[in-house]
PDB file of C-alpha atoms in Angstrom:
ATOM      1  CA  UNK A   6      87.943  47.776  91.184  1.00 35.00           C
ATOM      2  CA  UNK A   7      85.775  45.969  93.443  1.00 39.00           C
ATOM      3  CA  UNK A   8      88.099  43.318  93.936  1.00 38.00           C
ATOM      4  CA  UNK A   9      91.010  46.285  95.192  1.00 37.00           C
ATOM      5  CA  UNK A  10      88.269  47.632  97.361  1.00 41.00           C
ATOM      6  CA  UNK A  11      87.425  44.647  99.470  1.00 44.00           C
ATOM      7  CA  UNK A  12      91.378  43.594 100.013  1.00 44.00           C
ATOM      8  CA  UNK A  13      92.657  46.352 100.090  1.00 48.00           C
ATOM      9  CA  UNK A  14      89.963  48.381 102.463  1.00 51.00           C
ATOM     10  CA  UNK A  15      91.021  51.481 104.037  1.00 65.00           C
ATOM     11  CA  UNK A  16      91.601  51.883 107.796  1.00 76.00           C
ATOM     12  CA  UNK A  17      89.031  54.085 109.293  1.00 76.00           C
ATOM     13  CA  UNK A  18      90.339  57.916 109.522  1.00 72.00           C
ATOM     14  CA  UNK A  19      89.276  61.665 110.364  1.00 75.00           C
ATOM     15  CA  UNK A  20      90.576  64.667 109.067  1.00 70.00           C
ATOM     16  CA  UNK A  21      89.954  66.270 112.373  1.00 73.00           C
ATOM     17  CA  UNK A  22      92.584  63.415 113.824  1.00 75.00           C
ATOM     18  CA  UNK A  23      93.382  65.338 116.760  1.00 76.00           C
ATOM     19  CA  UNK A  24      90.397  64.558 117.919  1.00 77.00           C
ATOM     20  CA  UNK A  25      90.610  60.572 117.407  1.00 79.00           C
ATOM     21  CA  UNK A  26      94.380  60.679 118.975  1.00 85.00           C
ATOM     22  CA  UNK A  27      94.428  56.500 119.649  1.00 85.00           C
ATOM     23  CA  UNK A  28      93.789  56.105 116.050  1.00 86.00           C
ATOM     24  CA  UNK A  29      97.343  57.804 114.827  1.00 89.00           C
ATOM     25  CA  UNK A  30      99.277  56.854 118.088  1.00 93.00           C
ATOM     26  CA  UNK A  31      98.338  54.649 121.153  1.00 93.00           C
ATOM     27  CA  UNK A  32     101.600  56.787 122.908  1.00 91.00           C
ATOM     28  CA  UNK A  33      98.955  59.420 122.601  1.00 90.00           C
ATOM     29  CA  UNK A  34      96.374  57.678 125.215  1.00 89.00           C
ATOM     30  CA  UNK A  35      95.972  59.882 128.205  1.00 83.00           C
ATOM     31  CA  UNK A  36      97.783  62.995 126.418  1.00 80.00           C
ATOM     32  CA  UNK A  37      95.113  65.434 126.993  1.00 75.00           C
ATOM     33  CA  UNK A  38      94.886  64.528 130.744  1.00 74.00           C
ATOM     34  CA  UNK A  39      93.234  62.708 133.664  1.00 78.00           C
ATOM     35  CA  UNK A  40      90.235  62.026 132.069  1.00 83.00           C
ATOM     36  CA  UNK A  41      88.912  62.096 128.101  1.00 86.00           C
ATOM     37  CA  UNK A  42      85.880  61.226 126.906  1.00 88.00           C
ATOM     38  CA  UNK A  43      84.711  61.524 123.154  1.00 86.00           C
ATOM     39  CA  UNK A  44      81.683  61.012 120.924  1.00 86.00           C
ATOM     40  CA  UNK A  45      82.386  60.740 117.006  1.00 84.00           C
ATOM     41  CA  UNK A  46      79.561  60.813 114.345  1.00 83.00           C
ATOM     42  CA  UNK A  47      80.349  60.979 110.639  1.00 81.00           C
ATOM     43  CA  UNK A  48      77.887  61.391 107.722  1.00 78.00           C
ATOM     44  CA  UNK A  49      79.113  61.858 104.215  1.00 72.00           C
ATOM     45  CA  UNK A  50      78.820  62.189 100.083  1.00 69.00           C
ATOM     46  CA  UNK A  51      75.372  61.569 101.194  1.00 70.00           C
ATOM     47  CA  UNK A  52      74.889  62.340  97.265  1.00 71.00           C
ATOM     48  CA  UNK A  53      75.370  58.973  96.424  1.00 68.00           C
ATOM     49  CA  UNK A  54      73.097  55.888  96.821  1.00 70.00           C
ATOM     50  CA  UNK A  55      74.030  54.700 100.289  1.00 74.00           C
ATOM     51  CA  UNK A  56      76.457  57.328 102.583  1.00 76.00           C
ATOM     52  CA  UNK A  57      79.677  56.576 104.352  1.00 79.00           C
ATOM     53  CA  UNK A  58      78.477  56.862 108.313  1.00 82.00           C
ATOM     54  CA  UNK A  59      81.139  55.923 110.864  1.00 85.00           C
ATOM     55  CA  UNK A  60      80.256  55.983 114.560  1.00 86.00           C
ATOM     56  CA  UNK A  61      82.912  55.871 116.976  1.00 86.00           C
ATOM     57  CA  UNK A  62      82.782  56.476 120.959  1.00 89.00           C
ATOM     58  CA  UNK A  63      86.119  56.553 123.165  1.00 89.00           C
ATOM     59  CA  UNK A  64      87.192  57.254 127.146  1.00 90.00           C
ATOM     60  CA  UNK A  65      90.980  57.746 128.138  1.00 90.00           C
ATOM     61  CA  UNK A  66      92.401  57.757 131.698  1.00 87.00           C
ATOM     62  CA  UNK A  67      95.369  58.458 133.235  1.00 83.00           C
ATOM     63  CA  UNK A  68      96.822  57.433 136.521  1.00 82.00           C
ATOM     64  CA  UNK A  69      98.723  59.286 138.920  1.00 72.00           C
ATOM     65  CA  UNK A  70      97.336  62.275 137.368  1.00 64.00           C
ATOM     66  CA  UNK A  71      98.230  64.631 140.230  1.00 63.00           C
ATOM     67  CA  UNK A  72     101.932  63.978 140.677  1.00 61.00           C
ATOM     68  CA  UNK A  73     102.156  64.040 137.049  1.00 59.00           C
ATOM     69  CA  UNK A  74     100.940  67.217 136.343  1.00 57.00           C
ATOM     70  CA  UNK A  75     102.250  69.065 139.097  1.00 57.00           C
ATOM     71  CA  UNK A  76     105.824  67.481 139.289  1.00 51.00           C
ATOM     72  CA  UNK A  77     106.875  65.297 136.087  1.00 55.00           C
ATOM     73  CA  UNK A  78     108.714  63.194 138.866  1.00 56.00           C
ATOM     74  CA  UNK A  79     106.795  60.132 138.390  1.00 65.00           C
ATOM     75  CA  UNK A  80     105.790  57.985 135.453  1.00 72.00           C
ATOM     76  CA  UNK A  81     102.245  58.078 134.343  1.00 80.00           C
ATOM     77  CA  UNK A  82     100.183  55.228 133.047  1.00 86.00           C
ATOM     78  CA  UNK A  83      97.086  56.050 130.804  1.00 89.00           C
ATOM     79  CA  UNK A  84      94.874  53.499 129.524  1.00 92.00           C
ATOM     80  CA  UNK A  85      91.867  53.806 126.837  1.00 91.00           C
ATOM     81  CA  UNK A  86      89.197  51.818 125.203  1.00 93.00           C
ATOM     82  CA  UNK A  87      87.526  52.829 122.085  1.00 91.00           C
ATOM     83  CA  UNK A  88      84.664  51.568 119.552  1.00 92.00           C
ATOM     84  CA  UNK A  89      84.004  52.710 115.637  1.00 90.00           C
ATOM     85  CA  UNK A  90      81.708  51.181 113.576  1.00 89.00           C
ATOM     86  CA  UNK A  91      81.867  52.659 110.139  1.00 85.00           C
ATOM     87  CA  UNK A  92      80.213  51.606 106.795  1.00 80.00           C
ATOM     88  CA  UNK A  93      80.291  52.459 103.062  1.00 76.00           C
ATOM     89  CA  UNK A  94      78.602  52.151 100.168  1.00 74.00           C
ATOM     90  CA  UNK A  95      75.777  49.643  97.758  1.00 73.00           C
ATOM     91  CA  UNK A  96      77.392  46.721  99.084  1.00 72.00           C
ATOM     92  CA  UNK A  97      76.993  47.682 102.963  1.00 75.00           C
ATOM     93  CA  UNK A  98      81.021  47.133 103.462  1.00 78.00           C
ATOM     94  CA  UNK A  99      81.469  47.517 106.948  1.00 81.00           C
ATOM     95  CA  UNK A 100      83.991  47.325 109.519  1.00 86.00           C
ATOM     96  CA  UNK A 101      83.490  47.468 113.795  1.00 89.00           C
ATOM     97  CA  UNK A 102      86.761  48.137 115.361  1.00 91.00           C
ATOM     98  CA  UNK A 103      87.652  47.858 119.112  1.00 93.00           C
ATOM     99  CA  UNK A 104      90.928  49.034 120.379  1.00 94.00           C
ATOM    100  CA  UNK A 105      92.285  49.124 123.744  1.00 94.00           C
ATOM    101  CA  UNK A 106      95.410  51.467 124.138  1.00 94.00           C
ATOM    102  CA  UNK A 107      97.896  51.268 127.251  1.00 93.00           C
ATOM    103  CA  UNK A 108     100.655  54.559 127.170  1.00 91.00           C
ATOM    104  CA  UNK A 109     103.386  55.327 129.937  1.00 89.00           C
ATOM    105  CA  UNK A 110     104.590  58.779 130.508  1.00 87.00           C
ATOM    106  CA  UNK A 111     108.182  59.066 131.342  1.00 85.00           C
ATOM    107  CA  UNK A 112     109.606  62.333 132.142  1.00 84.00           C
ATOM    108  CA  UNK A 113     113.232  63.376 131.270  1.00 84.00           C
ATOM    109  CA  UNK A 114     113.024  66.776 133.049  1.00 83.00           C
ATOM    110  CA  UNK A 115     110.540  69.608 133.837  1.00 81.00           C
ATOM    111  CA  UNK A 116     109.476  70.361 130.361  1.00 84.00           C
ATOM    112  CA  UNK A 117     109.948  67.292 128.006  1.00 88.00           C
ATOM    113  CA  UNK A 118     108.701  63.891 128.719  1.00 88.00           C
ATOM    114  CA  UNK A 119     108.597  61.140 126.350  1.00 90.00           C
ATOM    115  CA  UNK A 120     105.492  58.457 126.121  1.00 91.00           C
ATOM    116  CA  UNK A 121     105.299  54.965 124.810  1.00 94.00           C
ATOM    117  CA  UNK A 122     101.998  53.113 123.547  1.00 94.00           C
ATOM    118  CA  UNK A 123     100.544  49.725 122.970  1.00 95.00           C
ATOM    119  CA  UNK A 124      97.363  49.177 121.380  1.00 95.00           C
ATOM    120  CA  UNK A 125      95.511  45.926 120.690  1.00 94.00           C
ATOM    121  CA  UNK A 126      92.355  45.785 118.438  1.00 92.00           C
ATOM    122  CA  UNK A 127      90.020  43.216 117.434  1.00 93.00           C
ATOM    123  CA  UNK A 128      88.118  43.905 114.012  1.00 90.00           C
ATOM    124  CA  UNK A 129      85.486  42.528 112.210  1.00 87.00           C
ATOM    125  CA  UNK A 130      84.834  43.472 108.636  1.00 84.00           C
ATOM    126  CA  UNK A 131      81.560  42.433 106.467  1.00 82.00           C
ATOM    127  CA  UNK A 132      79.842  42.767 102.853  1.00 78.00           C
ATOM    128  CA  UNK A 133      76.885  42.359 101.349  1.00 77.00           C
ATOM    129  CA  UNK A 134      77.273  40.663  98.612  1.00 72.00           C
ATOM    130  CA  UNK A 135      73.800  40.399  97.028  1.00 72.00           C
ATOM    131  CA  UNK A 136      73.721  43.976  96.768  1.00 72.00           C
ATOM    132  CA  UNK A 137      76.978  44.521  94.310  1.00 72.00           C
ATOM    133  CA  UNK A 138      76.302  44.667  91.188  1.00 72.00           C
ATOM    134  CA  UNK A 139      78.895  42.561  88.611  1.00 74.00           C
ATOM    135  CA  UNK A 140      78.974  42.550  84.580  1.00 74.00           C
ATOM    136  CA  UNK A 141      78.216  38.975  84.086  1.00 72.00           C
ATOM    137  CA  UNK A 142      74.967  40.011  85.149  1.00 71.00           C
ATOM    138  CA  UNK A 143      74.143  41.612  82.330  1.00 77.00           C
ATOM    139  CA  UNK A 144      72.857  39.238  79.715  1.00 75.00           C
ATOM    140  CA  UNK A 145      73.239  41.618  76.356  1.00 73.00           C
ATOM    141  CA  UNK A 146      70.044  43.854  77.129  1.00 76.00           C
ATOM    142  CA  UNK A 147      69.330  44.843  81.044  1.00 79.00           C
ATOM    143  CA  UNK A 148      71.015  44.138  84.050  1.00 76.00           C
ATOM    144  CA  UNK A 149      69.310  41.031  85.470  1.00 73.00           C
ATOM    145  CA  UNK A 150      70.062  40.191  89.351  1.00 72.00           C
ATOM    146  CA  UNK A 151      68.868  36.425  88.949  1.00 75.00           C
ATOM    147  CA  UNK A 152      71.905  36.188  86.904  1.00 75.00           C
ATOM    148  CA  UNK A 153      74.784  34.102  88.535  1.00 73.00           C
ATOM    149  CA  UNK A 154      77.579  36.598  89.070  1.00 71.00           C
ATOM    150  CA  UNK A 155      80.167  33.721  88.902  1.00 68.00           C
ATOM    151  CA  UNK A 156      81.942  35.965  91.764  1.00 69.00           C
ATOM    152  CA  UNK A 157      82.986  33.145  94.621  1.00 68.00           C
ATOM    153  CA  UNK A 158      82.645  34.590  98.107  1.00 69.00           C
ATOM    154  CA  UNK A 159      85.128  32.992 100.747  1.00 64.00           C
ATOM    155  CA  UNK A 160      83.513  34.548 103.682  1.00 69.00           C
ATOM    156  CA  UNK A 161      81.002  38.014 103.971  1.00 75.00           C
ATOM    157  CA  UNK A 162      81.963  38.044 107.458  1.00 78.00           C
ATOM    158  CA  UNK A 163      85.105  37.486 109.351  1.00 80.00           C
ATOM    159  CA  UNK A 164      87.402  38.988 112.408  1.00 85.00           C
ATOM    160  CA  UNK A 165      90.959  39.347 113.287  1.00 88.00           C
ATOM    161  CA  UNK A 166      93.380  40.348 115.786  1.00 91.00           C
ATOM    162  CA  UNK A 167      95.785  43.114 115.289  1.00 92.00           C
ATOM    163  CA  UNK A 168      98.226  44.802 116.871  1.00 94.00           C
ATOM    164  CA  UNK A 169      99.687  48.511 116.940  1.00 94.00           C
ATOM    165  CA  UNK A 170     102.861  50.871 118.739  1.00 95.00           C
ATOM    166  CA  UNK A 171     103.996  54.124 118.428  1.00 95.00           C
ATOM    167  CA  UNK A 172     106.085  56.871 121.263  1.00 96.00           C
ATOM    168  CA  UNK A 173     105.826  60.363 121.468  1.00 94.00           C
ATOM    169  CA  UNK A 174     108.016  63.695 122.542  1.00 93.00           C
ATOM    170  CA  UNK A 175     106.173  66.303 123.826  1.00 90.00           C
ATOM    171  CA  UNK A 176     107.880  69.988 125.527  1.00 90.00           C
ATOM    172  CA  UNK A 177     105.223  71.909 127.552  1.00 84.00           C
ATOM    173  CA  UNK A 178     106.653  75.078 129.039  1.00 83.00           C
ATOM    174  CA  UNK A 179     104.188  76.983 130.691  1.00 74.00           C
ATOM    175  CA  UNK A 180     103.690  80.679 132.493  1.00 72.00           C
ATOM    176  CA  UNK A 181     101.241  80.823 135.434  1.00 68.00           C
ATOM    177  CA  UNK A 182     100.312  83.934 138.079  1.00 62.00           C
ATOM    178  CA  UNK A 183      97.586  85.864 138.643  1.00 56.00           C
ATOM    179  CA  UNK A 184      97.643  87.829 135.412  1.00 59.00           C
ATOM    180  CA  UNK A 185      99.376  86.007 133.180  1.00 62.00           C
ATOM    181  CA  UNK A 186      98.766  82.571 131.169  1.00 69.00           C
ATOM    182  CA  UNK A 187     101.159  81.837 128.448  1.00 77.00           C
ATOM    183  CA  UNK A 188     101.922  77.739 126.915  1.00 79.00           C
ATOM    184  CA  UNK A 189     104.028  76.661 124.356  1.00 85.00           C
ATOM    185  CA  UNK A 190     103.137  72.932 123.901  1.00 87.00           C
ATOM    186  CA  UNK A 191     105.013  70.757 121.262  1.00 91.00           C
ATOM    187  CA  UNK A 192     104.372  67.195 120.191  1.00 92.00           C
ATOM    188  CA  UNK A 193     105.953  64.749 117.642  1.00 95.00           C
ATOM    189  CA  UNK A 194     105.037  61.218 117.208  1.00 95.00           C
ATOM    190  CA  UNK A 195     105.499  58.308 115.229  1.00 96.00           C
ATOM    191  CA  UNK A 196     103.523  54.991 115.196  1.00 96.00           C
ATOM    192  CA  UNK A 197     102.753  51.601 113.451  1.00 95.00           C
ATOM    193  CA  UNK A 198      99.794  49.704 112.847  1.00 93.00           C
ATOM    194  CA  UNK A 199      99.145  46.124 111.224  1.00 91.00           C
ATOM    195  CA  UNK A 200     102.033  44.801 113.098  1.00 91.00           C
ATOM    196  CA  UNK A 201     100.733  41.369 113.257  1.00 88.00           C
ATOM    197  CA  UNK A 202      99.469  41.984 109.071  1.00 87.00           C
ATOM    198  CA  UNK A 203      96.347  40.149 109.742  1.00 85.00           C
ATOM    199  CA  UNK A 204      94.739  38.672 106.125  1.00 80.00           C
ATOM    200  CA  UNK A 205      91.758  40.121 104.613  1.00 74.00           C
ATOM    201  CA  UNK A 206      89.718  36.942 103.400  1.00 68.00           C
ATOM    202  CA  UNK A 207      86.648  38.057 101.535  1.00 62.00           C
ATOM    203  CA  UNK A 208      87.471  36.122  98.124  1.00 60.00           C
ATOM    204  CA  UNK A 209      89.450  32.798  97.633  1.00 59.00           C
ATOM    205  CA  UNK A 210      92.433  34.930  97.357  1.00 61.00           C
ATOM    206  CA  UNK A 211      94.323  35.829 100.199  1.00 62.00           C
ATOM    207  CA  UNK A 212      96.041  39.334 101.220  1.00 74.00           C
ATOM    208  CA  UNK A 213      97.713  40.953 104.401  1.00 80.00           C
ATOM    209  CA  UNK A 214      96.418  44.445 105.675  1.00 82.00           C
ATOM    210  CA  UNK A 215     100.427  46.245 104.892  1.00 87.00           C
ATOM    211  CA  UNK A 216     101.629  47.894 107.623  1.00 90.00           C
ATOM    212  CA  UNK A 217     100.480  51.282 108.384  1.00 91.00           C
ATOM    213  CA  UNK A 218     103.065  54.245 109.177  1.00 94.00           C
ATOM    214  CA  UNK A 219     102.601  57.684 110.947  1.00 94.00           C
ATOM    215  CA  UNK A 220     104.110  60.937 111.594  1.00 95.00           C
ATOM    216  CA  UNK A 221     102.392  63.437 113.190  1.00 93.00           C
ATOM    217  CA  UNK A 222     103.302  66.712 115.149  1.00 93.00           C
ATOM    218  CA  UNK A 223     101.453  69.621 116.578  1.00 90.00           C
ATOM    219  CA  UNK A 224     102.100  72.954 118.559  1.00 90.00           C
ATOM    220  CA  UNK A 225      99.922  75.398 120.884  1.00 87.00           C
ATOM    221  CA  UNK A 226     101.498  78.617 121.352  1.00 86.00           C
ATOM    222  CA  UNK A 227     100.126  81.784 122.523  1.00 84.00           C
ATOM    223  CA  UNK A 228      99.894  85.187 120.863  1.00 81.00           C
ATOM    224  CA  UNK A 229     101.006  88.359 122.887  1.00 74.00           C
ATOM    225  CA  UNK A 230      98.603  87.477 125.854  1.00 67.00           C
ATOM    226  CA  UNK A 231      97.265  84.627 127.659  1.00 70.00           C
ATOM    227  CA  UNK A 232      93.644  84.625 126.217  1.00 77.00           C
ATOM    228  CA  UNK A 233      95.015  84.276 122.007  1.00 81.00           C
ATOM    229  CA  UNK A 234      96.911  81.065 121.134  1.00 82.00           C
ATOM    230  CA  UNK A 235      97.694  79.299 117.467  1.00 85.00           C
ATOM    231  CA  UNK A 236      97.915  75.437 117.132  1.00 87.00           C
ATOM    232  CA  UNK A 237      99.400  74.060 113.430  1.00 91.00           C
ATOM    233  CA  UNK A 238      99.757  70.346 113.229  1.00 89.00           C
ATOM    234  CA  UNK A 239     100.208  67.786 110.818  1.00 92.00           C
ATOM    235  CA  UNK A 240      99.871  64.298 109.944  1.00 91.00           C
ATOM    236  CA  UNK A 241     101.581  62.010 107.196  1.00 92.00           C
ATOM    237  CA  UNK A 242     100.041  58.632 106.945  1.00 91.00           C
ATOM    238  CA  UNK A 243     102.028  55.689 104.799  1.00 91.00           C
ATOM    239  CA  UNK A 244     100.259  52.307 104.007  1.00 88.00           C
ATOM    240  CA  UNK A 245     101.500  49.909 100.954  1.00 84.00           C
ATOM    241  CA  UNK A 246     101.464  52.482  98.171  1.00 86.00           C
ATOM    242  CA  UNK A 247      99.519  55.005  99.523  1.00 86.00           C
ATOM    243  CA  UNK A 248     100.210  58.029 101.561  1.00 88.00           C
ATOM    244  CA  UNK A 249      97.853  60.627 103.301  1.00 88.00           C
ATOM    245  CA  UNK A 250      99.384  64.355 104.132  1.00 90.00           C
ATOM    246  CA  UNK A 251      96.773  66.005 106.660  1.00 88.00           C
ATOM    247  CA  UNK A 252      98.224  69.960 107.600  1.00 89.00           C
ATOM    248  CA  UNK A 253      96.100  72.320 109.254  1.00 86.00           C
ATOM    249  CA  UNK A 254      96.036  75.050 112.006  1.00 87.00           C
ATOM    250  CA  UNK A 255      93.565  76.376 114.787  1.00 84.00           C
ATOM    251  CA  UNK A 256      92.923  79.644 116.106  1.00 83.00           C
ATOM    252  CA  UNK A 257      91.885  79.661 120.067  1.00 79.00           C
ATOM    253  CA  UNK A 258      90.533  82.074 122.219  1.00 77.00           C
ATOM    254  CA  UNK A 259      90.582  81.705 125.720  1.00 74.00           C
ATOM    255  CA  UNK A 260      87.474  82.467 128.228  1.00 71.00           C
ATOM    256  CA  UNK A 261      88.420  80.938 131.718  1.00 60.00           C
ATOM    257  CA  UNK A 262      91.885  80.354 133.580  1.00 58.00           C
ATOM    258  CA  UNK A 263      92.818  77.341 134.225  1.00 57.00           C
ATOM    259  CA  UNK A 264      93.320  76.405 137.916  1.00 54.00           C
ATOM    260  CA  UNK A 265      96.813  77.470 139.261  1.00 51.00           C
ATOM    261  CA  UNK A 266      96.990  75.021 141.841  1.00 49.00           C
ATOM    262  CA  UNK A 267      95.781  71.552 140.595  1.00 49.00           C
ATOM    263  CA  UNK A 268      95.658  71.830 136.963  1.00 50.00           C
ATOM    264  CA  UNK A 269      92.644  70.102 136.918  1.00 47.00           C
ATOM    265  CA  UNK A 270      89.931  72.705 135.809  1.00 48.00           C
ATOM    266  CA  UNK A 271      91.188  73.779 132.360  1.00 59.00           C
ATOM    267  CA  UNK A 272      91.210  76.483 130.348  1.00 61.00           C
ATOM    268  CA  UNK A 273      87.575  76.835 128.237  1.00 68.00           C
ATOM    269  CA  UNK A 274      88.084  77.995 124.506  1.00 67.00           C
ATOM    270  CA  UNK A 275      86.731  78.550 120.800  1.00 65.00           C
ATOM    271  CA  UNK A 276      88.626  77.292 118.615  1.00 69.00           C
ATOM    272  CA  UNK A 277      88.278  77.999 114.968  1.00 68.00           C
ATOM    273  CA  UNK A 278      90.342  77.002 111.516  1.00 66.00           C
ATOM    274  CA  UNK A 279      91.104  75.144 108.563  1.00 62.00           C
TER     275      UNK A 279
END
């Protein structure tokens, strides 16, 4: 088991994943618009001996914001940069992540536009391995930690390169006046990560990270007026044998119109769900 775990280590993922969007699809940089900045702290099974904490910090901006918004009759470039330093259990096995995401916008007319993203990452995993505990430390009575574990160690530390892509479709039809503010927003994706299948060299033996797959769609629609609006979405994730199915679904409620003229004050909301 401990041998799966450390070559076969999980990528570093949220439930919530709307809210880490360059982590399921680098097309997604700059989606939300001219600016995004983000502050991620996790804390869990804190039950067990040590946690899993992950700390991750991100900022996304996009270019030619203005035209973009107002007239889809330009491309837009977005461009983000974003840390997460995560780490999990007894043996302290850690991973700090730093991705750098580059997305063009690409209209096709006034309400669908397409995007295309790039993301390049450079990752650094580690252990502690004086704090596992193996069987052939047990000599017959208690455990004894002097023991030789007769486990050989290639490296407790080491770093790669890797390399991601993924596009987008989004439809945004909108209703603006005075009295009225009604949005049906659409967006389907689909991205790849481990392109480059960097190798995972904790032991002698050597692996490749398998490439990860996802599919992932949401939708914003409001409800009679301009002040109610529901938002499903959903994620699949596929990586080697193993696949992750994320659905869920967020009520909003409105308290401030967005600007009708620039687009750049937006709409404040409570948003609540499963």
């Amino acid at each position: 088991i401990v041998f799966f775990l450390l070559t076969r280590a999980q990528d570093i993922h949220f439930t919530q994943f709307n809210e880490n969007p360059s982590l399921i699809n680098p097309a997604m940089t700059g989606v939300s618009g001219p600016l995004r900045v983000s502050v991620t702290n996790r804390d869990q099974w804190r039950s067990v001996t040590k946690p899993y904490k992950t700390l991750g910090a991100s900022i996304e901006k996009q270019f030619n914001a203005e035209n973009w918004h107002e007239h889809k009759s330009k491309s837009a470039i977005s461009t983000g940069i974003s840390f997460y330093k995560d780490q999990v259990g007894d043996g302290k096995l850690g991973q700090t992540q730093v991705n750098v995401s580059l997305s063009d916008f690409v209209a096709i007319n006034k309400e669908n536009y397409i995007s295309l993203g790039l993301q390049g990452s450079f990752v650094q995993r580690t252990i502690d391995n004086t704090k596992l505990l193996f069987p052939n430390q047990y000599n017959g009575t208690i455990y004894d930690p002097n023991q030789n574990s007769q486990e050989l160690f290639a490296n407790t530390r080491y770093s790669y390169i890797d390399v991601g892509a993924g596009a987008q479709w989004s439809y945004v039809k909108e209703q603006k006046n005075l009295n009225t503010y009604k949005q049906l927003v659409s967006h389907l994706g689909f991205a790849a990560f481990h392109l480059s299948q960097p190798k995972q060299v904790y032991m002698n033996t050597l692996s490749k990270l398998y490439i990860r797959s996802v599919v992932h769609g949401d939708l914003t629609a409001s409800l009679g007026n301009s002040w109610n609006a529901i938002s499903p979405s959903f994620m699949v994730q596929m990586i080697g044998p193993t696949k992750e199915i994320v659905l869920g679904a967020i009520m909003k409620r409105y308290f401030k119109t967005e600007s009708k003229y620039t687009g750049f004050v937006l709409r404040d909301c409570f948003g609540y769900g499963f």
